[in-house]
Tab-separated table of C-alpha atoms and ligand atoms in Angstrom:
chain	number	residue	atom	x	y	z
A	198	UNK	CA	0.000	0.000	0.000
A	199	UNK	CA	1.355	3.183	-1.014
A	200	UNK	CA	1.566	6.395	1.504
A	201	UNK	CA	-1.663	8.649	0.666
A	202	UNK	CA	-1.347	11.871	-0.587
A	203	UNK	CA	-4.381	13.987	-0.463
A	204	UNK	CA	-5.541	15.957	-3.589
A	205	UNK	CA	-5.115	19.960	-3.019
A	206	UNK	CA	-8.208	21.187	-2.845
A	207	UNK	CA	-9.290	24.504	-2.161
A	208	UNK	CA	-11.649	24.367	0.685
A	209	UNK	CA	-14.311	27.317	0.605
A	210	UNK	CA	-17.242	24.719	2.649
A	211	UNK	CA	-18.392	24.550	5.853
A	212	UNK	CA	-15.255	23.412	7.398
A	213	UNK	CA	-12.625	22.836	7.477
A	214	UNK	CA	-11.033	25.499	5.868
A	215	UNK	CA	-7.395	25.853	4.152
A	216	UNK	CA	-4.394	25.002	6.088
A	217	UNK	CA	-1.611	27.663	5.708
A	218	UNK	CA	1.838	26.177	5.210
A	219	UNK	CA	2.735	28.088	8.224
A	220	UNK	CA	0.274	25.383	10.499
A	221	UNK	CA	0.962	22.727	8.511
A	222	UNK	CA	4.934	23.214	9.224
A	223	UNK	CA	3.729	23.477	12.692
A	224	UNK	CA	2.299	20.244	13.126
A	225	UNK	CA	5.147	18.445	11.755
A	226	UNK	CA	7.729	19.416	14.529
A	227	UNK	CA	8.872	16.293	16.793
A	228	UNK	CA	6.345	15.348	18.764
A	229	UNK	CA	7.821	15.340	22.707
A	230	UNK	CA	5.917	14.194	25.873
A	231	UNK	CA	2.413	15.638	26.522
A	232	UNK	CA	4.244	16.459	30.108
A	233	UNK	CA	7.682	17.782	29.122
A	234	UNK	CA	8.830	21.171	30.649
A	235	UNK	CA	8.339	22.479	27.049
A	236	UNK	CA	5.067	21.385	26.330
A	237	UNK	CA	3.489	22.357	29.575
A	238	UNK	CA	5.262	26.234	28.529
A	239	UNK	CA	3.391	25.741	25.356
A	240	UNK	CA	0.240	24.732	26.880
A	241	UNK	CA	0.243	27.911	29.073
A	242	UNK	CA	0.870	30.665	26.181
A	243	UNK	CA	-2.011	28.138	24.531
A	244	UNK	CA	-4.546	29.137	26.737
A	245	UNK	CA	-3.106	32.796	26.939
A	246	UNK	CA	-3.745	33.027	22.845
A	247	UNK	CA	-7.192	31.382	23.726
A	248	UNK	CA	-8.095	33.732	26.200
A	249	UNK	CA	-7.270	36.531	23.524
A	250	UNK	CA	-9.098	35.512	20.719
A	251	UNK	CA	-12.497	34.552	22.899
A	252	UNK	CA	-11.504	38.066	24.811
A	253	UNK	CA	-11.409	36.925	28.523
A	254	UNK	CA	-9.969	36.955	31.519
A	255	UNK	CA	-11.591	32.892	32.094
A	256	UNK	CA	-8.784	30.847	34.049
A	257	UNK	CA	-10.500	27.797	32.581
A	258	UNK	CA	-9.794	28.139	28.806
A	259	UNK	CA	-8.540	25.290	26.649
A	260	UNK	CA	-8.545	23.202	23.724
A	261	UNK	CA	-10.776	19.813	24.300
A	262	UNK	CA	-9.114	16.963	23.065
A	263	UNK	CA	-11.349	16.382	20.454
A	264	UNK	CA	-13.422	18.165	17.381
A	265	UNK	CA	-16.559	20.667	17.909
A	266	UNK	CA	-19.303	18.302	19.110
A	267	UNK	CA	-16.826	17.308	22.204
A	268	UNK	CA	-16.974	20.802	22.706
A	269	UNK	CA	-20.420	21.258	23.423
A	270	UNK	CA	-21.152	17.728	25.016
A	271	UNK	CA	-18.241	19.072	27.763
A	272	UNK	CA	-20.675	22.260	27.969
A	273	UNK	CA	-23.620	20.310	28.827
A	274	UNK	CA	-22.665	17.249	30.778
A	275	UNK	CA	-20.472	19.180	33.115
A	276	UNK	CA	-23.359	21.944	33.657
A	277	UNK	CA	-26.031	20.423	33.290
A	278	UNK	CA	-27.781	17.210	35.716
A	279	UNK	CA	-30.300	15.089	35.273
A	280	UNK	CA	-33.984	16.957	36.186
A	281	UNK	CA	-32.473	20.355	34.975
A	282	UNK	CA	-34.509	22.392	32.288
A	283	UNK	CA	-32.679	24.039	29.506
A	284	UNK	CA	-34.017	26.631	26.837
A	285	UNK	CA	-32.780	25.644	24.021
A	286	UNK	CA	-32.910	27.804	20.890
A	287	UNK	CA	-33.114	26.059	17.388
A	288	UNK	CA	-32.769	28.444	14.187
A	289	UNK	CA	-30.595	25.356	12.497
A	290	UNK	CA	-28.878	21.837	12.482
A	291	UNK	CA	-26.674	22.353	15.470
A	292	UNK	CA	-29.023	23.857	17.623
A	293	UNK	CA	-31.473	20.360	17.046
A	294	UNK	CA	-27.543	18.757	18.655
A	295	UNK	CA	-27.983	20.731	21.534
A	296	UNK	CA	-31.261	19.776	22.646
A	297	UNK	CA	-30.122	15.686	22.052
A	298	UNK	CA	-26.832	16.509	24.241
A	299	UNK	CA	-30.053	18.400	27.196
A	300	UNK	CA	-31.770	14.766	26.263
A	301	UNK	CA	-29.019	12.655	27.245
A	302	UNK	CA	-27.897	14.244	30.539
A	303	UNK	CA	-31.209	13.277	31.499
A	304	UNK	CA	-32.471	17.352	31.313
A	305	UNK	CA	-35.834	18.562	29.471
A	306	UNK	CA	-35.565	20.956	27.096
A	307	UNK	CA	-37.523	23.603	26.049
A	308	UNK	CA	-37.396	24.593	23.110
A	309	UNK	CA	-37.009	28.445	21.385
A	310	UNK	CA	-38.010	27.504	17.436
A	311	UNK	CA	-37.010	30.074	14.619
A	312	UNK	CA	-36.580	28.769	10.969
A	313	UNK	CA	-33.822	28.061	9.214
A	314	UNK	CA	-31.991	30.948	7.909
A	315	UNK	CA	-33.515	33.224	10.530
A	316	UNK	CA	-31.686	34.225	13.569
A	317	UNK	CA	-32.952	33.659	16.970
A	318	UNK	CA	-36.009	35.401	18.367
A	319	UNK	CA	-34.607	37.347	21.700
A	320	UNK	CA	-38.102	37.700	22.922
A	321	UNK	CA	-39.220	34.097	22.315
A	322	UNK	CA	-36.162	33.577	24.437
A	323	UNK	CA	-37.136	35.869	26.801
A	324	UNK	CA	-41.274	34.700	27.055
A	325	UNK	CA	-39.561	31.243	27.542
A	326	UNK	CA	-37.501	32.285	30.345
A	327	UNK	CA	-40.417	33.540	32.041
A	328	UNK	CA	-42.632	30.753	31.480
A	329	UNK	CA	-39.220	28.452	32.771
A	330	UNK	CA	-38.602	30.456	35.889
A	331	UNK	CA	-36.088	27.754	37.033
A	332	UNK	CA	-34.131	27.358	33.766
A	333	UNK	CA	-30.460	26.297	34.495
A	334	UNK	CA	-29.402	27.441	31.601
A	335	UNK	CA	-30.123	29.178	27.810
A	336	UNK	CA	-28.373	27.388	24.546
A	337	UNK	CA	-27.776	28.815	21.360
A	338	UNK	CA	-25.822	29.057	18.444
A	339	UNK	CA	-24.063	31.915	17.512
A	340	UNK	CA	-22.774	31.392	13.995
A	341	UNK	CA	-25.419	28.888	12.555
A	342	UNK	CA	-23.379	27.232	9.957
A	343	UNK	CA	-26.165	24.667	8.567
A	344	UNK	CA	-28.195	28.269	7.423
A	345	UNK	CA	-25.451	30.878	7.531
A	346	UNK	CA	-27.330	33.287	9.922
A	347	UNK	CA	-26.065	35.709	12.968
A	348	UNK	CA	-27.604	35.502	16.330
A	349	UNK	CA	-27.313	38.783	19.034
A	350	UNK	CA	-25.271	36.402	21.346
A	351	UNK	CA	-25.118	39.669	23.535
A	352	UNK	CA	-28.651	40.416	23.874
A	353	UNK	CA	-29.683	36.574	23.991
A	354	UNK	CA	-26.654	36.732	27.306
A	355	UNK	CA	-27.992	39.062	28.810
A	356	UNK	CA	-31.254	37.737	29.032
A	357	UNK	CA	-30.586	34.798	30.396
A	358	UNK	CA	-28.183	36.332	33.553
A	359	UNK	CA	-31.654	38.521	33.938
A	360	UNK	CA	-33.272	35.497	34.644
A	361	UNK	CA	-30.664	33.800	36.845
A	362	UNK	CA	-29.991	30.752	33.857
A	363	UNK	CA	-26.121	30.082	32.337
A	364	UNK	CA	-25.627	30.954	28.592
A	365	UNK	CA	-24.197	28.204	26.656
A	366	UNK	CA	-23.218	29.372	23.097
A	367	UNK	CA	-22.093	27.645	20.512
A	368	UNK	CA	-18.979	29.825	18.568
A	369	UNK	CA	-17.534	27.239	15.985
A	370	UNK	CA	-17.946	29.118	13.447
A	371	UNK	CA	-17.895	32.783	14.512
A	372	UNK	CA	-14.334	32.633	16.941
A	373	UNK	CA	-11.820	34.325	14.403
A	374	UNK	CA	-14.225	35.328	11.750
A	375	UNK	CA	-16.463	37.804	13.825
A	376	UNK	CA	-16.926	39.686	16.298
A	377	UNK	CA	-17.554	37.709	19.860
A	378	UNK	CA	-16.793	39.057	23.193
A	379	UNK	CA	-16.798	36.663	26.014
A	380	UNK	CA	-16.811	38.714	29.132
A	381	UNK	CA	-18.473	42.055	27.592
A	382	UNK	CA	-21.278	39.666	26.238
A	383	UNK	CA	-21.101	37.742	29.776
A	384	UNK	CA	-20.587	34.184	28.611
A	385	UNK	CA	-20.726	31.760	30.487
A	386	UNK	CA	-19.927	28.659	28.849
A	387	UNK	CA	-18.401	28.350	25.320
A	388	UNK	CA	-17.139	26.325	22.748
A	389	UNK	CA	-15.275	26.528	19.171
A	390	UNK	CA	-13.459	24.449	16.793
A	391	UNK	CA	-10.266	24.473	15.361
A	392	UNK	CA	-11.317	23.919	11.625
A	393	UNK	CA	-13.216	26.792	10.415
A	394	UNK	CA	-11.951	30.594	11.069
A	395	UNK	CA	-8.572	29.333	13.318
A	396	UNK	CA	-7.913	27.095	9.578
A	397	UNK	CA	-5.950	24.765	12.052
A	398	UNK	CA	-6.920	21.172	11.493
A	399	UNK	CA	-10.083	19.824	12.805
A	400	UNK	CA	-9.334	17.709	15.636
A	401	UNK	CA	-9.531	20.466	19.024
A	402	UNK	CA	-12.218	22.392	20.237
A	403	UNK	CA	-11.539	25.645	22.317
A	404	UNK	CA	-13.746	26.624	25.317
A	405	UNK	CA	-13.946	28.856	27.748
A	406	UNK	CA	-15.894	28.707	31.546
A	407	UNK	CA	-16.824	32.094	33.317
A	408	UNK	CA	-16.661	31.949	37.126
A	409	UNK	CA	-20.418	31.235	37.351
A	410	UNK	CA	-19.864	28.537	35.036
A	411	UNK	CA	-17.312	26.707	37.657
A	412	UNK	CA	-18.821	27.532	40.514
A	413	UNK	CA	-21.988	25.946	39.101
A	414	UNK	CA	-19.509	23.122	38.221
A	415	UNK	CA	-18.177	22.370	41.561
A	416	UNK	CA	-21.786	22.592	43.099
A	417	UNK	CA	-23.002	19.541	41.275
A	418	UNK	CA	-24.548	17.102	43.007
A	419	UNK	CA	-23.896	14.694	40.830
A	420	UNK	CA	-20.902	13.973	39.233
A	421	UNK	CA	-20.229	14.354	35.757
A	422	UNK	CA	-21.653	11.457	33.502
A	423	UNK	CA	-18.691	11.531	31.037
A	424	UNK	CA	-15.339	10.630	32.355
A	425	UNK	CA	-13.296	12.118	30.095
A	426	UNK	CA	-14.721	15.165	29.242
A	427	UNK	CA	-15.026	15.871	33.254
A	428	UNK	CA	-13.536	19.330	33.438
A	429	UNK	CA	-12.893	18.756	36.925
A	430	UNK	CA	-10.822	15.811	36.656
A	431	UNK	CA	-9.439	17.722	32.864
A	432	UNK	CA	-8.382	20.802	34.377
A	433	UNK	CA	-5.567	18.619	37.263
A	434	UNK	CA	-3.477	18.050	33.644
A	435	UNK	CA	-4.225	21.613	31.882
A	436	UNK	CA	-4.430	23.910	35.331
A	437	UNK	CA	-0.696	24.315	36.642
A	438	UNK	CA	-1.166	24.752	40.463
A	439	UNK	CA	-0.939	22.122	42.329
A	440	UNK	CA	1.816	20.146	39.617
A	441	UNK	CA	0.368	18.754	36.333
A	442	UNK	CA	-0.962	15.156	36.539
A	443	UNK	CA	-1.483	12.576	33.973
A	444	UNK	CA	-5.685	12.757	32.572
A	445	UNK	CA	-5.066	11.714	28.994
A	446	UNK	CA	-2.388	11.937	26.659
A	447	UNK	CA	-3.049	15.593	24.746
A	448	UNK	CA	-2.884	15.427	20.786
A	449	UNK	CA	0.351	16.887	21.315
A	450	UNK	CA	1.103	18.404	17.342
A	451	UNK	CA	-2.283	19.337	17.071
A	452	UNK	CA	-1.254	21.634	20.169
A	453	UNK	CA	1.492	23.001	17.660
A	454	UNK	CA	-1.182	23.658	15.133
A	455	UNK	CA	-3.650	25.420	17.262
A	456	UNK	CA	-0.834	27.358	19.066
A	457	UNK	CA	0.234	28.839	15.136
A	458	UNK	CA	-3.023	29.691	13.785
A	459	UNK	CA	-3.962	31.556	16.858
A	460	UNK	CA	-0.501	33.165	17.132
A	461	UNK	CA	-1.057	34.239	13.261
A	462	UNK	CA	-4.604	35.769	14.642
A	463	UNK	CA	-2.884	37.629	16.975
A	464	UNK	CA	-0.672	39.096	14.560
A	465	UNK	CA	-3.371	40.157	12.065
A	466	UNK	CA	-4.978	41.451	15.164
A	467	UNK	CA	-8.957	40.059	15.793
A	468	UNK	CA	-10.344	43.765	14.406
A	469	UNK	CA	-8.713	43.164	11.427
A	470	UNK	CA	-9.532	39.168	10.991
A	471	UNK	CA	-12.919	40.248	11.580
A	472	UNK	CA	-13.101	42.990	8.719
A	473	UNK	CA	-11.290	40.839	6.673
A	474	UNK	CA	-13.507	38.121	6.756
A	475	UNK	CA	-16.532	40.981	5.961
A	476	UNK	CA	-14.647	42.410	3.267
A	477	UNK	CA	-14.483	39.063	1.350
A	478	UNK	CA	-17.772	38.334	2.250
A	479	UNK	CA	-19.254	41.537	0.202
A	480	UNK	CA	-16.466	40.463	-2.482
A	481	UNK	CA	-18.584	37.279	-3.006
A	482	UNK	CA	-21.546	38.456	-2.476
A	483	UNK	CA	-21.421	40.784	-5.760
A	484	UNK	CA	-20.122	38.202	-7.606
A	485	UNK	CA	-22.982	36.178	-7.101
A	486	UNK	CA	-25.312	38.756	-7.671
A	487	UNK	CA	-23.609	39.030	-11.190
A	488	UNK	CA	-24.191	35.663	-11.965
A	489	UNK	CA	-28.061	36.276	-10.862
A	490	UNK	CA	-27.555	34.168	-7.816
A	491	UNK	CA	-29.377	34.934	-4.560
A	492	UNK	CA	-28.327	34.436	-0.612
A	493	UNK	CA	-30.626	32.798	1.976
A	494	UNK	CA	-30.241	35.085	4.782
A	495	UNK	CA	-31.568	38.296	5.063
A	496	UNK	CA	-28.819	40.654	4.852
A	497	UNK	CA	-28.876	41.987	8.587
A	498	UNK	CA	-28.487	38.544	9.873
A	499	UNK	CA	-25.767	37.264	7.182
A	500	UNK	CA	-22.619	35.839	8.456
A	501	UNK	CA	-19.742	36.625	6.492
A	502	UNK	CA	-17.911	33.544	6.562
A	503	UNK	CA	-20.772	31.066	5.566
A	504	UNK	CA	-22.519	31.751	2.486
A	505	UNK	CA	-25.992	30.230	2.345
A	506	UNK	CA	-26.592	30.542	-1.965
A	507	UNK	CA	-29.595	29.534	-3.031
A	508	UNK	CA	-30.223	27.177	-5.875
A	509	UNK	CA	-31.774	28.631	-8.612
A	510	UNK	CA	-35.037	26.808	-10.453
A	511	UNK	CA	-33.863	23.485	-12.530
A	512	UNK	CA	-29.975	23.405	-11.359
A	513	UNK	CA	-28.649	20.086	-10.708
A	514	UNK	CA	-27.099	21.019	-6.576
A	515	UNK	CA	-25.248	18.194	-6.124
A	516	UNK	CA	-24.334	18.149	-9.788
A	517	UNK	CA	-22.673	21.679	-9.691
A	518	UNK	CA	-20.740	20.582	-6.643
A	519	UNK	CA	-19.330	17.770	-8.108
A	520	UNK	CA	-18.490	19.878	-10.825
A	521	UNK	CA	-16.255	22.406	-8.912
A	522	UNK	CA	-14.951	19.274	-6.781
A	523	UNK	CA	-13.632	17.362	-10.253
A	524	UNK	CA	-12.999	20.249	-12.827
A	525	UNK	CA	-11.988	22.982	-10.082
A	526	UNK	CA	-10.708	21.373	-7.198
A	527	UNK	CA	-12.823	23.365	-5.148
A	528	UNK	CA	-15.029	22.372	-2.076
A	529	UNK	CA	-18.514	23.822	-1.278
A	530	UNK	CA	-21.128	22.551	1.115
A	531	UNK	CA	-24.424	21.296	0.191
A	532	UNK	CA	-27.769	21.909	2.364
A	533	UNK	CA	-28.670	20.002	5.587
A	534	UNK	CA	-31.394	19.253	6.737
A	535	UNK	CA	-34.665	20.957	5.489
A	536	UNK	CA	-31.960	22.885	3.242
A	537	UNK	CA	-30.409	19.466	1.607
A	538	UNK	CA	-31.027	20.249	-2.262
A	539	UNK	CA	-32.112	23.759	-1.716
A	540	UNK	CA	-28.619	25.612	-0.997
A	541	UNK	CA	-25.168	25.709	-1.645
A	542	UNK	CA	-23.006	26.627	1.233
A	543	UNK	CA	-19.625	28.361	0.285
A	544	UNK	CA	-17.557	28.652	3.758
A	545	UNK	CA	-14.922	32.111	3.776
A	546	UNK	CA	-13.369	30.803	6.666
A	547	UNK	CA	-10.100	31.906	8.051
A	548	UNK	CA	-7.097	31.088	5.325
A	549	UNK	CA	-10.087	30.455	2.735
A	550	UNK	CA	-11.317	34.059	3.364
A	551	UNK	CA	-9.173	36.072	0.734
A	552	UNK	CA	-10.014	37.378	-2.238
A	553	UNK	CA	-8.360	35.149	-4.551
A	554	UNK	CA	-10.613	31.952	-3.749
A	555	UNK	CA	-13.610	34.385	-3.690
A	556	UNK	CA	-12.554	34.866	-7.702
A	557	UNK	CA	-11.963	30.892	-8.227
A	558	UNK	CA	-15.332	30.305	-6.984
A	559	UNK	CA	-17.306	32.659	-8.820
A	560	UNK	CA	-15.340	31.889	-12.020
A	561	UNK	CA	-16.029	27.823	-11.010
A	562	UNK	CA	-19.635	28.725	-10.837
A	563	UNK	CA	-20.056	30.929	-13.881
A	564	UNK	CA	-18.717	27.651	-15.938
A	565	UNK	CA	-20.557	25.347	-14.173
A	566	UNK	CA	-23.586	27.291	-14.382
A	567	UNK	CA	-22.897	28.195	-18.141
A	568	UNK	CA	-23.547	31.967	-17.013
A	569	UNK	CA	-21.306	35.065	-17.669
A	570	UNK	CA	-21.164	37.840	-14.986
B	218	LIG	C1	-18.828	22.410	12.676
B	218	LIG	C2	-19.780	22.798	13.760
B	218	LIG	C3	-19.964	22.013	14.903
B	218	LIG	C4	-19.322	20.656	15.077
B	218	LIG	O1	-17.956	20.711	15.053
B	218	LIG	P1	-17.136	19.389	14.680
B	218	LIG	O2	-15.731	19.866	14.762
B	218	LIG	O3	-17.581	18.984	13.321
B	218	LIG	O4	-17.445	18.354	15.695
B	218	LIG	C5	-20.816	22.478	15.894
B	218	LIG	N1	-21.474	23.641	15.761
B	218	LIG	C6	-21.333	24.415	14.662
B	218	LIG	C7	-22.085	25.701	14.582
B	218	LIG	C8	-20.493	24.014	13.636
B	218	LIG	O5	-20.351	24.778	12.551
């Protein structure tokens, strides 16, 4: 069997995004001892960089050993116990994942329903926090990347600490590619993913806990269903104190990766990443107008690295992506979902957001479409 060598591809879908050669070179450096001197050094300017691009002060901020989903199922089985009630917004795919993840710790959801494409309703959020006058905690997803639309994390934040209930927001797709504010918003509990604006590698998903968050951590009364995703227990090998001790054995050059790409947001500075990522947004988005092609989401609500395009009358979707894939080498989502068939999703996330790949796509699509712009 020969080694495999992945095709280049230039990856404008939902994730994840292009690698720069900069991370890539990254993750190839030796791989040492997950608790070597030098890699507990690295670990601490880690969650320094992580603390900086999620903008707070949280001492518990790291990278879960694992993709996205890991980082919301560590958001909800270590806040959340059995007999709990969560509001739980759904405007999307990943929102439904939140409410199985309340399911499974044994919670009851309620449920905050807004259609896909729309954002979510702040005062259906805030008629079900008054109806729920014992909610533990709201959900939500910031950056809905199954319909491309923007929630107000900070309204739908403060809201909830009104009513006495933890926020739990979902940032996988927004950290690095718009604006998010952890303690001016008043986060509680958050999560990201490595793969989309960061362009590191999937494989790590950052998060950050306020001091609410904790504190409603150590109260428990129960303890944490999951093991390994125990923050408790997790925190004795990332927290420094007391000595580090052995939890599991951290994907040590994804560490490397994670530790470039957010060191290369720090040096374009998030401001910038963030009008960057706009900039290339509205690049695209006259493009596609050209070519007579029309977004999902309403403009107010549109996030600027996930482009929801809808299908015109009589295409062939899946036909067109296979298209770019083969003749291009270019990657676009499809539609999930009540959107499978009915939208193309073209990702301009991170290293994927400049405007050369928003020209190869448009030109891809012209051809594929047989229209001129
Ligand atoms: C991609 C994504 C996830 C899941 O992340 P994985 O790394 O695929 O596990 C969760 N929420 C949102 C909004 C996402 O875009």
């Amino acid at each position: 069997m020969p080694s495999f060598h992945p095709p280049r591809r230039l990856l404008l879908g939902p994730g994840p995004s292009d690698v720069p050669q900069r991370i890539l070179d990254a993750l190839a450096r030796p791989t040492i001892g997950h608790l070597d001197p030098a890699f507990v050094g690295m670990m601490d300017e880690l969650k320094e960089l992580l603390r900086y691009a999620f903008q707070t002060a949280n001492t518990l901020t790291i990278p879960v050993s694992a993709p996205g989903s890991a980082g919301m199922e560590t958001c909800f089985v270590n806040l959340i116990e059995p007999g709990d009630t969560v509001i739980v917004c759904r405007n999307g795919v990943f929102g439904g994942r939140m409410r199985e993840n309340v399911l499974r710790v044994g919670a009851t959801p309620v449920m905050v329903e807004d259609d896909f494409g729309q954002p979510v309703d702040p005062d259906k959020v805030e008629a079900a926090l008054r109806a729920n006058p014992g909610a533990k905690a709201v959900a939500f997803v910031h950056a809905e990347t199954s319909t491309g639309a923007a929630s107000d994390a900070a309204t739908l934040c403060r809201l909830a600490r009104e009513h006495g209930a933890l926020s739990i927001v979902d940032a996988v797709t927004s950290l690095g590619g718009t604006e998010l504010d952890v303690d001016g918003w008043g986060i509680d509990a958050i999560y990201s993913g490595s793969q989309k604006c960061l362009s590191a590698p999937p494989g790590l998903s950052p998060l950050s806990f306020s001091a609410r968050a904790t504190g409603t951590l150590k109260a428990r009364k129960s303890p944490v269903q999951s093991w390994f995703l125990d923050l408790s227990l997790v925190m004795g090998y990332w927290d420094g104190s007391g000595g580090r001790s052995y939890h599991h054995t951290a994907p040590v050059n994804m560490a490397y990766a994670l530790h470039e790409s957010l060191t290369m947001l720090k040096e374009e500075g998030l401001t910038a990443a963030w009008a960057r990522h706009r900039a290339n947004h509205e690049r695209l988005r006259d493009g596609l107008q050209a070519l007579g092609l029309e977004l999902l989401v309403d403009e107010r609500h549109r996030l600027p690295q996930l482009n929801a395009v809808v299908v015109p009358e009589g295409v062939d979707e899946a036909g067109v992506r296979r298209t770019l894939l083969d003749t291009h080498s270019i990657e676009i989502g499809a539609g999930l979902g009540p959107l499978a068939g009915k939208i193309w999703r073209i990702g301009l996330m991170g290293a994927s957001s400049r405007p050369e790949a928003v020209d190869r796509v448009l030109e891809a699509l012209a051809q594929a479409l047989g229209r001129r712009a």
